[in-house]
Amino acid sequence: MAFGFFNKIKEGLEKTRKSFVKNVETVIIGYAEIDDDFLDDLEAVMLTSDLGPKTTEYLMKEIRRGVTEGIINNTGDVMPFMEDRSTEMLVDQEDEITLHHPEVILVVGVNGVGKTTTIAKLANYYTKEGKKVIIAAGDTFRAAAADQLSIWADRVGVPIVKHKEGADPAAVVYDADLVIVDTAGRLHTKVNLMEELKKMGRVANNHVEGAPHQTLLVLDGTTGQNAVSQAKLFGQAVPVNGIVVTKLDGTAKGGVVISIKEELGVPVRWIGVGEGMDDLRPFNAKEFANALFNKGMIQGDK
């Protein structure tokens, strides 16, 4: 990633640093030695920083192991140890994506998470990578949804395929070749809408073998652990294999990115730290961790 985007991540995670890193530092400064009270306070900070219960449990278990094994000798050793373990957790969730030809990407999520703009930004990114992109407007439930997507497709300069409002949204998949497929903003409590998502997946597979190759769930970073709860319910309806975390700029809940793989077993693929077309980028674990813990970009990262 470019240095400019790294700086945007650092700026975007400023509130998260204040609520997580600085609160951890406050606990560390407040204790001269590691004891049960110190560990209890440390655990409380983690739980209130949207790391989630599983991630907190893992990190606390690792910290206690570090103390027992002599890796952590005093409270000052805790922060570097946490940085290392958090980075390892983030790196562990990275894996390579090999694009199929054609590649079908289904984009799902509730209304208001930034799904439409995410689709536009994905189209923009892949177009700049030299890919031929088509957007398929599968949201036939919400009035003007296809029109909004058309405006974004126009800005990016990619074609859009759509049906009339009220049409079977699954039928849109038939019109596409290499596509990013929009879907209606499902409320995860609406069973019939979740069933519609399953149907779209089946239709995609009938049209293109193995499709959808990617089902990306868009989550609003400002909602913290509520986003994780949403993701679990979506995962029951469709096989989500990638997460997009939007709106990380200006939220104190960026710690949710660390917990997503631990809680869901699904990797973060993309992160958004702004409203600009280039403000959505592939997730880079080391860069994110460096930005969160206020370090410089690793030499050689681009």
Tab-separated table of C-alpha atoms in Angstrom:
chain	number	residue	atom	x	y	z
A	1	MET	CA	0.000	0.000	0.000
A	2	ALA	CA	1.023	3.536	-0.603
A	3	PHE	CA	2.375	5.584	2.270
A	4	GLY	CA	-0.523	8.036	1.819
A	5	PHE	CA	-3.105	5.348	2.547
A	6	PHE	CA	-1.119	4.191	5.576
A	7	ASN	CA	-1.354	7.719	6.936
A	8	LYS	CA	-5.116	7.678	6.310
A	9	ILE	CA	-5.389	4.456	8.326
A	10	LYS	CA	-3.395	6.017	11.187
A	11	GLU	CA	-5.620	9.092	11.150
A	12	GLY	CA	-8.752	6.964	10.943
A	13	LEU	CA	-7.697	4.839	13.919
A	14	GLU	CA	-6.885	7.803	16.158
A	15	LYS	CA	-10.067	7.404	18.232
A	16	THR	CA	-9.497	3.667	18.524
A	17	ARG	CA	-5.953	4.292	19.767
A	18	LYS	CA	-7.325	6.635	22.430
A	19	SER	CA	-9.962	4.148	23.610
A	20	PHE	CA	-7.835	1.019	23.388
A	21	VAL	CA	-4.077	1.584	23.321
A	22	LYS	CA	-4.084	4.609	25.608
A	23	ASN	CA	-6.461	2.948	28.069
A	24	VAL	CA	-4.157	-0.074	28.196
A	25	GLU	CA	-1.243	2.274	28.783
A	26	THR	CA	-3.167	3.939	31.626
A	27	VAL	CA	-3.625	0.565	33.327
A	28	ILE	CA	0.058	-0.249	32.835
A	29	ILE	CA	1.180	3.074	34.313
A	30	GLY	CA	-1.161	2.598	37.282
A	31	TYR	CA	0.486	-0.606	38.492
A	32	ALA	CA	4.031	-1.195	39.634
A	33	GLU	CA	3.779	-4.952	39.275
A	34	ILE	CA	1.645	-7.619	37.647
A	35	ASP	CA	-0.979	-8.961	40.032
A	36	ASP	CA	-4.599	-10.117	39.846
A	37	ASP	CA	-5.965	-6.563	40.074
A	38	PHE	CA	-3.754	-5.465	37.187
A	39	LEU	CA	-4.906	-8.390	35.014
A	40	ASP	CA	-8.562	-7.748	35.899
A	41	ASP	CA	-8.288	-4.069	34.909
A	42	LEU	CA	-6.472	-4.999	31.708
A	43	GLU	CA	-9.205	-7.456	30.793
A	44	ALA	CA	-11.900	-4.848	31.450
A	45	VAL	CA	-10.205	-2.384	29.070
A	46	MET	CA	-10.058	-5.012	26.328
A	47	LEU	CA	-13.730	-5.892	26.723
A	48	THR	CA	-14.771	-2.233	26.477
A	49	SER	CA	-12.618	-1.667	23.380
A	50	ASP	CA	-14.659	-3.931	21.085
A	51	LEU	CA	-12.069	-6.676	20.989
A	52	GLY	CA	-14.825	-9.126	21.830
A	53	PRO	CA	-14.907	-11.873	24.453
A	54	LYS	CA	-13.035	-14.533	22.456
A	55	THR	CA	-10.199	-12.213	21.467
A	56	THR	CA	-9.946	-10.851	24.998
A	57	GLU	CA	-9.892	-14.370	26.405
A	58	TYR	CA	-7.126	-15.372	23.979
A	59	LEU	CA	-4.968	-12.318	24.691
A	60	MET	CA	-5.366	-12.651	28.461
A	61	LYS	CA	-4.459	-16.331	28.257
A	62	GLU	CA	-1.360	-15.418	26.242
A	63	ILE	CA	-0.397	-12.654	28.690
A	64	ARG	CA	-0.699	-15.024	31.651
A	65	ARG	CA	1.386	-17.585	29.757
A	66	GLY	CA	3.952	-14.867	29.022
A	67	VAL	CA	4.171	-14.030	32.718
A	68	THR	CA	4.560	-17.690	33.703
A	69	GLU	CA	7.259	-18.317	31.097
A	70	GLY	CA	9.208	-15.172	31.971
A	71	ILE	CA	8.530	-13.441	28.640
A	72	ILE	CA	6.670	-10.720	30.547
A	73	ASN	CA	8.624	-9.615	33.610
A	74	ASN	CA	6.887	-6.347	34.468
A	75	THR	CA	3.908	-4.232	33.430
A	76	GLY	CA	6.054	-2.408	30.871
A	77	ASP	CA	6.471	-5.630	28.908
A	78	VAL	CA	2.725	-6.068	28.439
A	79	MET	CA	2.095	-3.559	25.642
A	80	PRO	CA	4.847	-4.823	23.289
A	81	PHE	CA	3.657	-8.370	23.987
A	82	MET	CA	0.050	-7.401	23.130
A	83	GLU	CA	1.219	-5.685	19.941
A	84	ASP	CA	3.019	-8.828	18.829
A	85	ARG	CA	0.096	-11.134	19.586
A	86	SER	CA	-2.460	-8.795	17.980
A	87	THR	CA	-0.333	-8.534	14.841
A	88	GLU	CA	-0.015	-12.316	14.701
A	89	MET	CA	-3.795	-12.674	14.970
A	90	LEU	CA	-4.307	-10.220	12.111
A	91	VAL	CA	-1.626	-11.805	9.910
A	92	ASP	CA	-3.100	-15.264	10.514
A	93	GLN	CA	-6.339	-14.218	8.851
A	94	GLU	CA	-4.688	-13.170	5.588
A	95	ASP	CA	-4.772	-15.472	2.590
A	96	GLU	CA	-4.328	-15.058	-1.133
A	97	ILE	CA	-7.318	-14.695	-3.458
A	98	THR	CA	-7.038	-16.167	-6.938
A	99	LEU	CA	-9.600	-14.561	-9.216
A	100	HIS	CA	-11.621	-16.867	-11.446
A	101	HIS	CA	-12.579	-15.996	-14.986
A	102	PRO	CA	-15.287	-14.939	-14.751
A	103	GLU	CA	-15.354	-13.963	-11.076
A	104	VAL	CA	-18.715	-13.393	-9.403
A	105	ILE	CA	-18.686	-11.347	-6.201
A	106	LEU	CA	-21.890	-11.173	-4.173
A	107	VAL	CA	-21.999	-8.187	-1.808
A	108	VAL	CA	-24.341	-8.465	1.177
A	109	GLY	CA	-25.151	-6.446	4.273
A	110	VAL	CA	-27.847	-4.480	6.043
A	111	ASN	CA	-28.930	-1.016	4.935
A	112	GLY	CA	-26.726	1.840	6.062
A	113	VAL	CA	-23.383	0.025	6.269
A	114	GLY	CA	-22.042	1.601	3.058
A	115	LYS	CA	-22.772	-1.332	0.754
A	116	THR	CA	-23.555	0.683	-2.400
A	117	THR	CA	-20.462	2.852	-2.132
A	118	THR	CA	-18.391	-0.241	-1.303
A	119	ILE	CA	-19.515	-1.823	-4.575
A	120	ALA	CA	-18.534	1.322	-6.459
A	121	LYS	CA	-15.146	1.435	-4.741
A	122	LEU	CA	-14.518	-2.256	-5.470
A	123	ALA	CA	-15.378	-1.627	-9.134
A	124	ASN	CA	-13.037	1.363	-9.134
A	125	TYR	CA	-10.198	-0.652	-7.577
A	126	TYR	CA	-10.483	-3.584	-9.976
A	127	THR	CA	-10.884	-1.295	-12.990
A	128	LYS	CA	-7.629	0.428	-12.069
A	129	GLU	CA	-6.096	-3.056	-11.818
A	130	GLY	CA	-6.999	-3.558	-15.469
A	131	LYS	CA	-10.031	-5.780	-14.882
A	132	LYS	CA	-13.245	-5.530	-16.903
A	133	VAL	CA	-15.955	-4.998	-14.324
A	134	ILE	CA	-19.723	-5.174	-14.607
A	135	ILE	CA	-22.050	-4.238	-11.765
A	136	ALA	CA	-25.304	-6.184	-11.446
A	137	ALA	CA	-28.099	-4.411	-9.580
A	138	GLY	CA	-29.782	-7.140	-7.565
A	139	ASP	CA	-31.618	-4.863	-5.122
A	140	THR	CA	-35.093	-4.789	-6.677
A	141	PHE	CA	-36.882	-4.214	-3.373
A	142	ARG	CA	-35.760	-0.725	-2.453
A	143	ALA	CA	-37.034	2.130	-4.601
A	144	ALA	CA	-34.282	3.952	-6.515
A	145	ALA	CA	-31.619	1.466	-5.388
A	146	ALA	CA	-30.680	0.631	-8.982
A	147	ASP	CA	-30.666	4.337	-9.865
A	148	GLN	CA	-28.237	5.092	-7.045
A	149	LEU	CA	-25.999	2.269	-8.182
A	150	SER	CA	-26.221	3.544	-11.766
A	151	ILE	CA	-24.911	6.944	-10.665
A	152	TRP	CA	-21.922	5.264	-8.996
A	153	ALA	CA	-21.323	3.007	-12.010
A	154	ASP	CA	-21.304	6.131	-14.173
A	155	ARG	CA	-18.725	7.810	-11.965
A	156	VAL	CA	-16.474	4.764	-12.053
A	157	GLY	CA	-17.038	4.209	-15.763
A	158	VAL	CA	-18.288	0.624	-15.631
A	159	PRO	CA	-21.441	-0.867	-17.174
A	160	ILE	CA	-24.399	-1.816	-15.005
A	161	VAL	CA	-27.003	-4.506	-15.616
A	162	LYS	CA	-30.401	-4.122	-13.981
A	163	HIS	CA	-34.014	-5.228	-14.144
A	164	LYS	CA	-37.149	-3.286	-13.413
A	165	GLU	CA	-38.116	-2.644	-9.811
A	166	GLY	CA	-40.067	-5.532	-8.365
A	167	ALA	CA	-38.391	-8.101	-10.623
A	168	ASP	CA	-36.951	-11.321	-9.287
A	169	PRO	CA	-33.558	-10.131	-7.932
A	170	ALA	CA	-31.985	-13.522	-8.584
A	171	ALA	CA	-32.671	-13.108	-12.324
A	172	VAL	CA	-30.228	-10.195	-12.480
A	173	VAL	CA	-27.353	-12.635	-12.083
A	174	TYR	CA	-28.199	-14.138	-15.467
A	175	ASP	CA	-27.407	-10.836	-17.216
A	176	ALA	CA	-23.845	-10.621	-15.972
A	177	ASP	CA	-20.464	-11.998	-16.982
A	178	LEU	CA	-17.689	-10.603	-14.762
A	179	VAL	CA	-19.698	-8.983	-12.010
A	180	ILE	CA	-19.999	-7.440	-8.606
A	181	VAL	CA	-23.562	-8.244	-7.575
A	182	ASP	CA	-25.509	-5.856	-5.373
A	183	THR	CA	-28.201	-7.254	-3.087
A	184	ALA	CA	-31.019	-5.697	-1.081
A	185	GLY	CA	-29.999	-4.464	2.362
A	186	ARG	CA	-31.209	-7.461	4.270
A	187	LEU	CA	-32.204	-7.181	7.876
A	188	HIS	CA	-30.737	-10.301	9.387
A	189	THR	CA	-34.003	-10.910	11.247
A	190	LYS	CA	-36.087	-11.092	8.040
A	191	VAL	CA	-36.183	-14.765	7.133
A	192	ASN	CA	-37.747	-14.312	3.675
A	193	LEU	CA	-35.071	-11.814	2.631
A	194	MET	CA	-32.302	-14.083	3.849
A	195	GLU	CA	-33.867	-16.895	1.821
A	196	GLU	CA	-33.684	-14.592	-1.211
A	197	LEU	CA	-29.939	-14.306	-0.661
A	198	LYS	CA	-29.622	-18.081	-0.688
A	199	LYS	CA	-31.572	-18.178	-3.949
A	200	MET	CA	-29.283	-15.618	-5.571
A	201	GLY	CA	-26.311	-17.773	-4.626
A	202	ARG	CA	-27.922	-20.836	-6.228
A	203	VAL	CA	-28.784	-18.934	-9.411
A	204	ALA	CA	-25.245	-17.577	-9.659
A	205	ASN	CA	-23.886	-21.110	-9.364
A	206	ASN	CA	-26.249	-22.338	-12.078
A	207	HIS	CA	-25.067	-19.593	-14.411
A	208	VAL	CA	-21.326	-19.676	-13.612
A	209	GLU	CA	-19.764	-22.780	-12.129
A	210	GLY	CA	-18.588	-22.212	-8.574
A	211	ALA	CA	-20.282	-18.804	-8.296
A	212	PRO	CA	-20.500	-16.741	-6.242
A	213	HIS	CA	-16.743	-17.089	-5.833
A	214	GLN	CA	-16.718	-14.418	-3.172
A	215	THR	CA	-19.531	-13.439	-0.826
A	216	LEU	CA	-18.416	-10.242	0.851
A	217	LEU	CA	-20.279	-9.072	3.932
A	218	VAL	CA	-20.082	-5.316	4.479
A	219	LEU	CA	-19.955	-4.309	8.142
A	220	ASP	CA	-20.085	-0.821	9.639
A	221	GLY	CA	-16.982	-0.416	11.814
A	222	THR	CA	-18.761	2.104	14.033
A	223	THR	CA	-21.105	-0.596	15.377
A	224	GLY	CA	-18.313	-2.642	16.985
A	225	GLN	CA	-19.383	-6.017	18.357
A	226	ASN	CA	-22.905	-5.545	16.956
A	227	ALA	CA	-21.308	-5.974	13.549
A	228	VAL	CA	-19.964	-9.358	14.662
A	229	SER	CA	-23.457	-10.416	15.743
A	230	GLN	CA	-24.814	-9.394	12.340
A	231	ALA	CA	-22.102	-11.362	10.600
A	232	LYS	CA	-22.886	-14.547	12.510
A	233	LEU	CA	-26.520	-14.404	11.384
A	234	PHE	CA	-25.608	-13.651	7.773
A	235	GLY	CA	-23.205	-16.569	7.837
A	236	GLN	CA	-26.117	-18.864	8.657
A	237	ALA	CA	-27.858	-17.839	5.427
A	238	VAL	CA	-24.981	-17.628	2.951
A	239	PRO	CA	-21.366	-18.864	3.015
A	240	VAL	CA	-19.639	-15.530	3.687
A	241	ASN	CA	-15.923	-15.826	2.853
A	242	GLY	CA	-14.798	-12.245	3.221
A	243	ILE	CA	-15.529	-9.175	5.345
A	244	VAL	CA	-15.443	-5.514	4.332
A	245	VAL	CA	-15.185	-3.146	7.303
A	246	THR	CA	-16.292	0.388	6.417
A	247	LYS	CA	-16.299	3.704	8.281
A	248	LEU	CA	-13.187	2.977	10.346
A	249	ASP	CA	-12.304	6.655	10.145
A	250	GLY	CA	-13.675	8.518	13.120
A	251	THR	CA	-14.750	5.513	15.214
A	252	ALA	CA	-13.358	4.335	18.532
A	253	LYS	CA	-14.364	0.754	17.715
A	254	GLY	CA	-11.633	-0.197	15.252
A	255	GLY	CA	-10.586	-2.971	17.623
A	256	VAL	CA	-13.398	-5.028	16.109
A	257	VAL	CA	-11.105	-5.746	13.149
A	258	ILE	CA	-8.823	-7.765	15.442
A	259	SER	CA	-11.706	-9.844	16.757
A	260	ILE	CA	-13.515	-10.607	13.505
A	261	LYS	CA	-11.428	-13.629	12.495
A	262	GLU	CA	-11.339	-14.973	16.064
A	263	GLU	CA	-15.108	-14.600	16.425
A	264	LEU	CA	-16.193	-15.531	12.902
A	265	GLY	CA	-13.418	-17.536	11.284
A	266	VAL	CA	-13.766	-15.226	8.239
A	267	PRO	CA	-10.928	-12.962	7.041
A	268	VAL	CA	-11.183	-9.214	6.653
A	269	ARG	CA	-10.584	-8.585	2.948
A	270	TRP	CA	-11.082	-4.819	2.647
A	271	ILE	CA	-11.165	-1.790	4.928
A	272	GLY	CA	-12.581	1.659	4.340
A	273	VAL	CA	-11.172	4.754	6.015
A	274	GLY	CA	-12.872	7.568	4.139
A	275	GLU	CA	-15.454	8.634	1.579
A	276	GLY	CA	-13.103	8.970	-1.402
A	277	MET	CA	-13.119	6.410	-4.215
A	278	ASP	CA	-9.612	5.278	-3.288
A	279	ASP	CA	-10.350	5.028	0.438
A	280	LEU	CA	-11.266	1.341	0.256
A	281	ARG	CA	-8.233	-0.920	-0.012
A	282	PRO	CA	-7.304	-4.578	0.454
A	283	PHE	CA	-6.651	-5.315	4.110
A	284	ASN	CA	-2.978	-5.424	5.074
A	285	ALA	CA	-2.584	-6.939	8.537
A	286	LYS	CA	0.874	-5.631	9.425
A	287	GLU	CA	0.030	-2.166	8.210
A	288	PHE	CA	-3.211	-2.086	10.180
A	289	ALA	CA	-1.450	-3.256	13.351
A	290	ASN	CA	1.320	-0.670	12.894
A	291	ALA	CA	-1.268	2.073	12.445
A	292	LEU	CA	-3.273	0.911	15.471
A	293	PHE	CA	-0.230	0.826	17.750
A	294	ASN	CA	1.100	4.090	16.289
A	295	LYS	CA	4.178	2.713	14.576
A	296	GLY	CA	5.672	3.685	11.245
A	297	MET	CA	5.003	1.731	8.060
A	298	ILE	CA	7.230	-1.331	7.708
A	299	GLN	CA	10.136	-0.750	5.370
A	300	GLY	CA	9.349	-2.202	1.979
A	301	ASP	CA	5.555	-2.108	2.325
A	302	LYS	CA	3.871	-0.510	-0.617
